[in-house]
Coordinates of C-alpha atoms and ligand atoms in Angstrom, one line a residue:
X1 CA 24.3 14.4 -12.0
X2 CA 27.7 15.5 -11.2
X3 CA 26.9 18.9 -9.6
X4 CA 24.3 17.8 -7.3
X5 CA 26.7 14.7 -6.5
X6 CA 29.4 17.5 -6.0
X7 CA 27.2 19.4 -3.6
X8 CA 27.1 16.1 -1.5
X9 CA 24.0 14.5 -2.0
X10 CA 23.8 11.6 0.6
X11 CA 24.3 8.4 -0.6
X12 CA 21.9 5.2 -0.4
X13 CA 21.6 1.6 -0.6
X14 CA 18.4 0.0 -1.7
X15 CA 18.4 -3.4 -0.9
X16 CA 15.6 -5.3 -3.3
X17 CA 15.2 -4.6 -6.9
X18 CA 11.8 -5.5 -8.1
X19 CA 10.2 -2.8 -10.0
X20 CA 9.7 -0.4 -7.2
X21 CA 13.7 -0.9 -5.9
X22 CA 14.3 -0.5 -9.9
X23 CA 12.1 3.2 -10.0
X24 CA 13.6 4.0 -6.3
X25 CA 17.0 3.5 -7.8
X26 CA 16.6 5.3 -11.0
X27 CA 15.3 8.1 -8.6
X28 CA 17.7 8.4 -6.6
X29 CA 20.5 8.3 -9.3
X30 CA 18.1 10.9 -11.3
X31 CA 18.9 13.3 -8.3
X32 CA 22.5 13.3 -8.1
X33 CA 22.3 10.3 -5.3
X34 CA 25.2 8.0 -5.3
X35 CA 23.1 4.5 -4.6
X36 CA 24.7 1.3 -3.9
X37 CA 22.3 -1.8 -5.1
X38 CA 22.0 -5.3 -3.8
X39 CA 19.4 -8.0 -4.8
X40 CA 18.8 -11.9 -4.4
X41 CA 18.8 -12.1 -8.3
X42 CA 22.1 -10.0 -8.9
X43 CA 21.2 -9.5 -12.6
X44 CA 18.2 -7.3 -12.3
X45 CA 21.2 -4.7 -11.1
X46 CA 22.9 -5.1 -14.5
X47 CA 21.0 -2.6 -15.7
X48 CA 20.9 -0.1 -12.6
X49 CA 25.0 -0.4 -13.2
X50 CA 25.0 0.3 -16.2
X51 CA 23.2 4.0 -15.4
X52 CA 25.5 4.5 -12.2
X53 CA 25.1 2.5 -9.5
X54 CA 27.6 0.9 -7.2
X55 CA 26.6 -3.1 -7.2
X56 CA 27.8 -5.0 -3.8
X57 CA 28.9 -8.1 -3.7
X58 CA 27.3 -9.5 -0.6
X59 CA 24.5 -8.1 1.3
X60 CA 27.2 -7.0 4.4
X61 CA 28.8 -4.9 2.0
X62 CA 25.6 -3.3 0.6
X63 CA 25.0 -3.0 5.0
X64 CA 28.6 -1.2 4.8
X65 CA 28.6 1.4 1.8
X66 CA 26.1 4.0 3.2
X67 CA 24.2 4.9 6.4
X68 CA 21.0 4.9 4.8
X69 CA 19.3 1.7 3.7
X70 CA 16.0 1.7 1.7
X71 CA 14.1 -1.5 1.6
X72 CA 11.9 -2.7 -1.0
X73 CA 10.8 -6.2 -1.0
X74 CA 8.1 -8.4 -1.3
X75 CA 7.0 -8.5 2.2
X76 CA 9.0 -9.0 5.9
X77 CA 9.4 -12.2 5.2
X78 CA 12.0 -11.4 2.9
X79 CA 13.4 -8.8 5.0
X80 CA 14.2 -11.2 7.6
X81 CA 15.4 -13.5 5.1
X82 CA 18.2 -11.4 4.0
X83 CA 19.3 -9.5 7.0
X84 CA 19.1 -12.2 9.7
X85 CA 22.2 -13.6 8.2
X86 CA 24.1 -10.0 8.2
X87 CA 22.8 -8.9 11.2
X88 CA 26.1 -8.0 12.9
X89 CA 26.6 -5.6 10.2
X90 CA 23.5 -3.6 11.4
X91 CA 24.7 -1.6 14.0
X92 CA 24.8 2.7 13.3
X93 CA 22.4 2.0 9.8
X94 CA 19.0 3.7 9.1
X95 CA 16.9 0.8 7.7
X96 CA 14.0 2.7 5.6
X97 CA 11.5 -0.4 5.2
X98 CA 9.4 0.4 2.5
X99 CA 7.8 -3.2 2.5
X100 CA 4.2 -4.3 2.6
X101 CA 3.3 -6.2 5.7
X102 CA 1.2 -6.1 8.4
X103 CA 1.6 -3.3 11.4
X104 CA 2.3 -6.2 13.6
X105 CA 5.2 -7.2 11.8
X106 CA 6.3 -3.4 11.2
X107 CA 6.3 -3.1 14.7
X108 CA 8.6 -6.5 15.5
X109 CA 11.0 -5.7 12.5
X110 CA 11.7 -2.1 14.1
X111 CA 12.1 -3.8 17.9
X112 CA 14.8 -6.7 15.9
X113 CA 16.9 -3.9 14.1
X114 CA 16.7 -1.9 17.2
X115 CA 18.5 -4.9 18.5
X116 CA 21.0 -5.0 16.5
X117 CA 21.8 -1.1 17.1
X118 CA 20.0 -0.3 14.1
X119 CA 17.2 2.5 13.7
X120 CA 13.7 1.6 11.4
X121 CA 11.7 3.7 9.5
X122 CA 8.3 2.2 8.3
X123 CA 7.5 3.3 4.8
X124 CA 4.1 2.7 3.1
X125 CA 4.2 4.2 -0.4
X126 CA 1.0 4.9 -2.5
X127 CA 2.3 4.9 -5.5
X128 CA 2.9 2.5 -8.3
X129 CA 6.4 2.3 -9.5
X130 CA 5.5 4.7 -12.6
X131 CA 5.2 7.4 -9.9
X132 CA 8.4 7.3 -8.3
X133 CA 10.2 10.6 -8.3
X134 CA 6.9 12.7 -8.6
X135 CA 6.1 14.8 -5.3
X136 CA 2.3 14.4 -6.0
X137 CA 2.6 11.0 -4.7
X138 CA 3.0 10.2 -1.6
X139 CA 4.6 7.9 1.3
X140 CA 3.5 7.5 5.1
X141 CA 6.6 7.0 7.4
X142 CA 6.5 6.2 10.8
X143 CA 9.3 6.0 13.5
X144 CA 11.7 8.1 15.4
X145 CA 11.1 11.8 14.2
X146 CA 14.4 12.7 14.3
X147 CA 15.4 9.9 12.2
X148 CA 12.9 11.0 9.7
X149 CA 13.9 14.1 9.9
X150 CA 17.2 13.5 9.3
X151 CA 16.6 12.2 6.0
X152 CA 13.4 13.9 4.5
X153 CA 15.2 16.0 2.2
X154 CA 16.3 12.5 0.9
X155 CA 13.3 10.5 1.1
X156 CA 11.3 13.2 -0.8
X157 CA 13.6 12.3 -4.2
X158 CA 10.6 9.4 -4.1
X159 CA 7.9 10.6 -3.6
X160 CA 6.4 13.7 -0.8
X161 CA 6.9 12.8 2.9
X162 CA 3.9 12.1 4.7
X163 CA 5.3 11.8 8.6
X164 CA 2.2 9.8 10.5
X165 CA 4.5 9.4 13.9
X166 CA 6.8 7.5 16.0
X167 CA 4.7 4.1 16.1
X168 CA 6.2 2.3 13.7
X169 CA 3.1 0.0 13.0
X170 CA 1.4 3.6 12.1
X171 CA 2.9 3.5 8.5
X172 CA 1.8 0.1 7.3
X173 CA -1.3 0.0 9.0
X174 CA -2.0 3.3 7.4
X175 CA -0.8 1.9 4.0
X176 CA -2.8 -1.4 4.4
X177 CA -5.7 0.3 4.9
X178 CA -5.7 2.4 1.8
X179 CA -5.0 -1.3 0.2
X180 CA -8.2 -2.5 1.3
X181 CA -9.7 0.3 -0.5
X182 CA -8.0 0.1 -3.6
X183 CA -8.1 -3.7 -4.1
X184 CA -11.7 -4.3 -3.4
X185 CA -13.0 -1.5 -5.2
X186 CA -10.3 -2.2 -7.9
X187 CA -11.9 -5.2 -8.6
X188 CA -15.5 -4.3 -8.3
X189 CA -14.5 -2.2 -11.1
X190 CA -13.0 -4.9 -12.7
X191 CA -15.8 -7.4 -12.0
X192 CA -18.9 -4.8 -13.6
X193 CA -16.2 -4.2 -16.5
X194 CA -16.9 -7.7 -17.3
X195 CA -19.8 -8.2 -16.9
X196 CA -20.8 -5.3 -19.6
X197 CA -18.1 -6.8 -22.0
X198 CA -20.0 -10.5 -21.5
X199 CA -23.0 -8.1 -22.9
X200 CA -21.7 -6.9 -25.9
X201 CA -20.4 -3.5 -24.4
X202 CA -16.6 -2.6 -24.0
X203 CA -14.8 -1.9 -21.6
X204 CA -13.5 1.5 -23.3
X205 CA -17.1 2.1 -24.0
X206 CA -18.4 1.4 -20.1
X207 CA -15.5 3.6 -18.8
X208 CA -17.1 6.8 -18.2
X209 CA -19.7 5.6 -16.3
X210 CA -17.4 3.6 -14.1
X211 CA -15.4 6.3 -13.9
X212 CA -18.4 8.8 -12.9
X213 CA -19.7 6.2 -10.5
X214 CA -16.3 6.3 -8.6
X215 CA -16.3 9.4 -9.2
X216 CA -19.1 9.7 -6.6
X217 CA -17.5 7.8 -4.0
X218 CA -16.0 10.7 -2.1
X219 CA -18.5 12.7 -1.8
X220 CA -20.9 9.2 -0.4
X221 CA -17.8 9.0 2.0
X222 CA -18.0 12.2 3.3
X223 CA -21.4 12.1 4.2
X224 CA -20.9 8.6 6.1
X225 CA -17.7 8.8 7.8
X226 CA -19.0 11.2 10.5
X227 CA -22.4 9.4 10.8
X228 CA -19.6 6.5 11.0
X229 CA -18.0 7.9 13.8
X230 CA -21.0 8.7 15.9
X231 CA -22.7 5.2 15.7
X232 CA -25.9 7.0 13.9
X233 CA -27.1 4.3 11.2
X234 CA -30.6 5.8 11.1
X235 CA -32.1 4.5 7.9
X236 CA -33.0 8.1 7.2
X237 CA -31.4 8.2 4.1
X238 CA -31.1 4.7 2.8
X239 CA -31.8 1.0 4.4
X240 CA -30.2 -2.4 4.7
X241 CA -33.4 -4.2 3.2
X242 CA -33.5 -2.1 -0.1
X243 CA -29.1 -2.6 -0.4
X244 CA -29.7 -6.3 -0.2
X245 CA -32.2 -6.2 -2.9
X246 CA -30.3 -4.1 -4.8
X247 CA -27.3 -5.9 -4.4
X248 CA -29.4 -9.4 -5.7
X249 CA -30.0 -7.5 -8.9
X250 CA -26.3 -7.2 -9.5
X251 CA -25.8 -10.7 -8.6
X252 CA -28.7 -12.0 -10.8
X253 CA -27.9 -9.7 -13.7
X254 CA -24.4 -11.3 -13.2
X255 CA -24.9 -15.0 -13.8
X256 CA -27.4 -14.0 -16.5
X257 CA -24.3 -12.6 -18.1
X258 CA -22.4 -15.8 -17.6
X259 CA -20.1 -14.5 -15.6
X260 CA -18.7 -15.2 -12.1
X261 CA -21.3 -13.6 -9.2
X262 CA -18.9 -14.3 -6.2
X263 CA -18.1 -10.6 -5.3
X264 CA -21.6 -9.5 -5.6
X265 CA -22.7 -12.3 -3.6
X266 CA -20.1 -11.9 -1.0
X267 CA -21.6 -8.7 -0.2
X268 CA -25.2 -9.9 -0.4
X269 CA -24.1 -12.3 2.4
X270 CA -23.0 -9.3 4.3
X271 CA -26.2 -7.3 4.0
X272 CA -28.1 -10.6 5.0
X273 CA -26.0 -11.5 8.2
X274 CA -26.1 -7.1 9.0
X275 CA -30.4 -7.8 8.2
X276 CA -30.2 -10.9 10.0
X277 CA -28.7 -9.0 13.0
X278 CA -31.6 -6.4 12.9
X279 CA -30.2 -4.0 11.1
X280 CA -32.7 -4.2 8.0
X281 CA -34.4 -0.6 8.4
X282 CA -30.9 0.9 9.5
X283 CA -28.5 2.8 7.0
X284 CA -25.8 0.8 4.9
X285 CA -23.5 2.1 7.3
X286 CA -24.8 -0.4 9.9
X287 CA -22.9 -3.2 8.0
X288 CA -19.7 -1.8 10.2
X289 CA -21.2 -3.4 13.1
X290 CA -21.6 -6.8 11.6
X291 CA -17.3 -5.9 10.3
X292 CA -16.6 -5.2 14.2
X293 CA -18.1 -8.1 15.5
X294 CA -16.3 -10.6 13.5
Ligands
NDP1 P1 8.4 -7.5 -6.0 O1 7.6 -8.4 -5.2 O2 8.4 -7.6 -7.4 O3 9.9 -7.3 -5.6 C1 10.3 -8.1 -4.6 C2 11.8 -7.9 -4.3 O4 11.8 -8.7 -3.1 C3 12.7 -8.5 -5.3 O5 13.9 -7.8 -5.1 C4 12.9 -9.9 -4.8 O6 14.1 -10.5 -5.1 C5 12.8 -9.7 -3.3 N1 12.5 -10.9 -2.5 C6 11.2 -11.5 -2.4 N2 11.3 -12.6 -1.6 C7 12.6 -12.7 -1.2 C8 13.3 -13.6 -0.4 N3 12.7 -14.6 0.2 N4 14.6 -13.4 -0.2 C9 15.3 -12.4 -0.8 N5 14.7 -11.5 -1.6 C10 13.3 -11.6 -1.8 O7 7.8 -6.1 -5.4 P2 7.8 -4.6 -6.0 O8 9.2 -4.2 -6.4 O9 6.7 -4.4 -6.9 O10 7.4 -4.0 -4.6 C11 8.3 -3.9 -3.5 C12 7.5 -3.5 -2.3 O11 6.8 -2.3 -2.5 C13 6.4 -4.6 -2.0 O12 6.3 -4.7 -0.6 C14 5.1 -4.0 -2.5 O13 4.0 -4.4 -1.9 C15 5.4 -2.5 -2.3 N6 4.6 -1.7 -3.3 C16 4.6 -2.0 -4.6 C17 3.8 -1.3 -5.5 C18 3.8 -1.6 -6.9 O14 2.9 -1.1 -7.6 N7 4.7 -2.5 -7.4 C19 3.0 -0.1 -5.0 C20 3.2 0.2 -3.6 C21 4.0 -0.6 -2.8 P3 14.3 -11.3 -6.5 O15 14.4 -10.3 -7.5 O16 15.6 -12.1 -6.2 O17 13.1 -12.2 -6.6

């Protein structure tokens, strides 16, 4: 660490130390980074100390030590719950708010610090803390260019850069979007996983067909999302009335197993309302209409 700290790399606070503040931390140090820490439970730093790290005392002093300031807490609630109260120590920092919330709030947070004379990245990072430090994952930031710009080099320690633009709502809404995929097919995963070990049948056992099955998602995507784009649901290639069907079986098969049918069923209720709207002899795809007009 002490060469590349010799040759000046810049220094960091990260304000929040849950796992992914830990990893960010560790990163950072890992790099030759000197990182100042601060978090509402001061003894999840004890550690981070221990390996290097500067601890502050109050949050105004963790505001003070370095220009850049990385983010990582629970949601912008907590963001605001911490920096309101500094806020006059703001001014001249580079907030890097790697956060989960909602693009509306991404884009509110960014408007407050830029009140206070502060400058906001958004951050969305698709990676679980395990992956912090490797370049093969990946972050979307959003916000001034020149202020990402400014500090790439340093933000790539994480994970690679993924610059979406200057919206700063563009990063989270981005992220949350990847989130929807990942936590509802996560847990249909999860739910069919059950439902063979409720059988008899493991879940080490089941996993290669799961994972061959989601295996074939991308290739089912890339055949959609342009049909998607061009509001063609022709039922050329599949229909509504034979999904819902299909979709029953799963649900049947389901309590048969003893098990709980209320993901499978939410989605029969989709297909029905998308049939009920006459969409029964139109593609799968048609179910985006019945999303739209909710
Ligand atoms: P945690 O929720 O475990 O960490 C939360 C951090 O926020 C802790 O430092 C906690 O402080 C602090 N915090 C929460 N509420 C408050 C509050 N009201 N006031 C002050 N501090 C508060 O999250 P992770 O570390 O796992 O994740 C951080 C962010 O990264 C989240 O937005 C998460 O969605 C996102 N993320 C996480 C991933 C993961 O796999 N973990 C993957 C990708 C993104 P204290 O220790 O005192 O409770």
């Amino acid at each position: 660490m002490g060469d590349k700290q010799a040759a000046g790399e810049q220094a960091v606070t990260v304000i929040g130390l849950g796992p992914m503040g830990q990893a960010m931390t560790r990163a950072f140090l890992a790099a030759g980074h000197p990182v100042t820490v601060w978090n509402r439970t001061a003894s999840k730093a004890d550690a981070l100390v221990a390996e290097g790290a500067a601890r502050a005392a109050t949050i105004e002093a963790a505001l003070a030590a370095n220009e850049l300031v990385v983010l990582s807490l629970t949601d912008y609630d907590a963001v605001h719950a911490i920096l309101e109260p500094a806020a006059a120590a703001l001014s001249g920092r580079v907030l890097v708010n790697l956060s989960s919330d909602t693009p509306a709030r991404a884009r509110a947070g960014a408007e407050w610090a830029a009140g206070h004379g502060a400058r906001h990245l958004t951050g969305g990072v698709q990676s679980p803390p395990s992956g912090i430090g490797s370049p093969e994952m990946s972050t979307f930031y959003s916000g001034p260019a020149d202020v990402f710009e400014a500090h790439r080099d340093t933000l790539a320690v994480l994970t690679g850069t993924d610059y979406r633009g200057a919206d700063p709502g563009l990063a989270a809404l981005l992220y949350q979007l990847q989130m929807d995929i990942f936590w509802t097919s996560m847990t249909a995963a999860l739910h069919a996983l059950t439902v063979a070990r409720a059988n008899g049948i493991s879940a080490a056992e089941f996993l290669p067909h799961a994972s061959a099955t989601a295996a074939s998602v991308p290739d089912f995507l890339a055949f959609y999302a342009p049909r998607l784009d061009a509001g063609e649901h022709g039922g050329d290639v599949d229909n509504l009335a034979m999904g819902l069907v299909s979709i029953e079986h799963v649900v049947h098969t389901t309590l048969q197993s003893g098990a709980d049918a209320t993901l499978p069923s939410a989605v029969a209720e989709i297909f029905r309302r998308a049939i009920e709207a006459g969409h029964a002899k139109d593609s799968f795809t048609s179910v985006s209409e019945v999303f739209r007009s909710a």
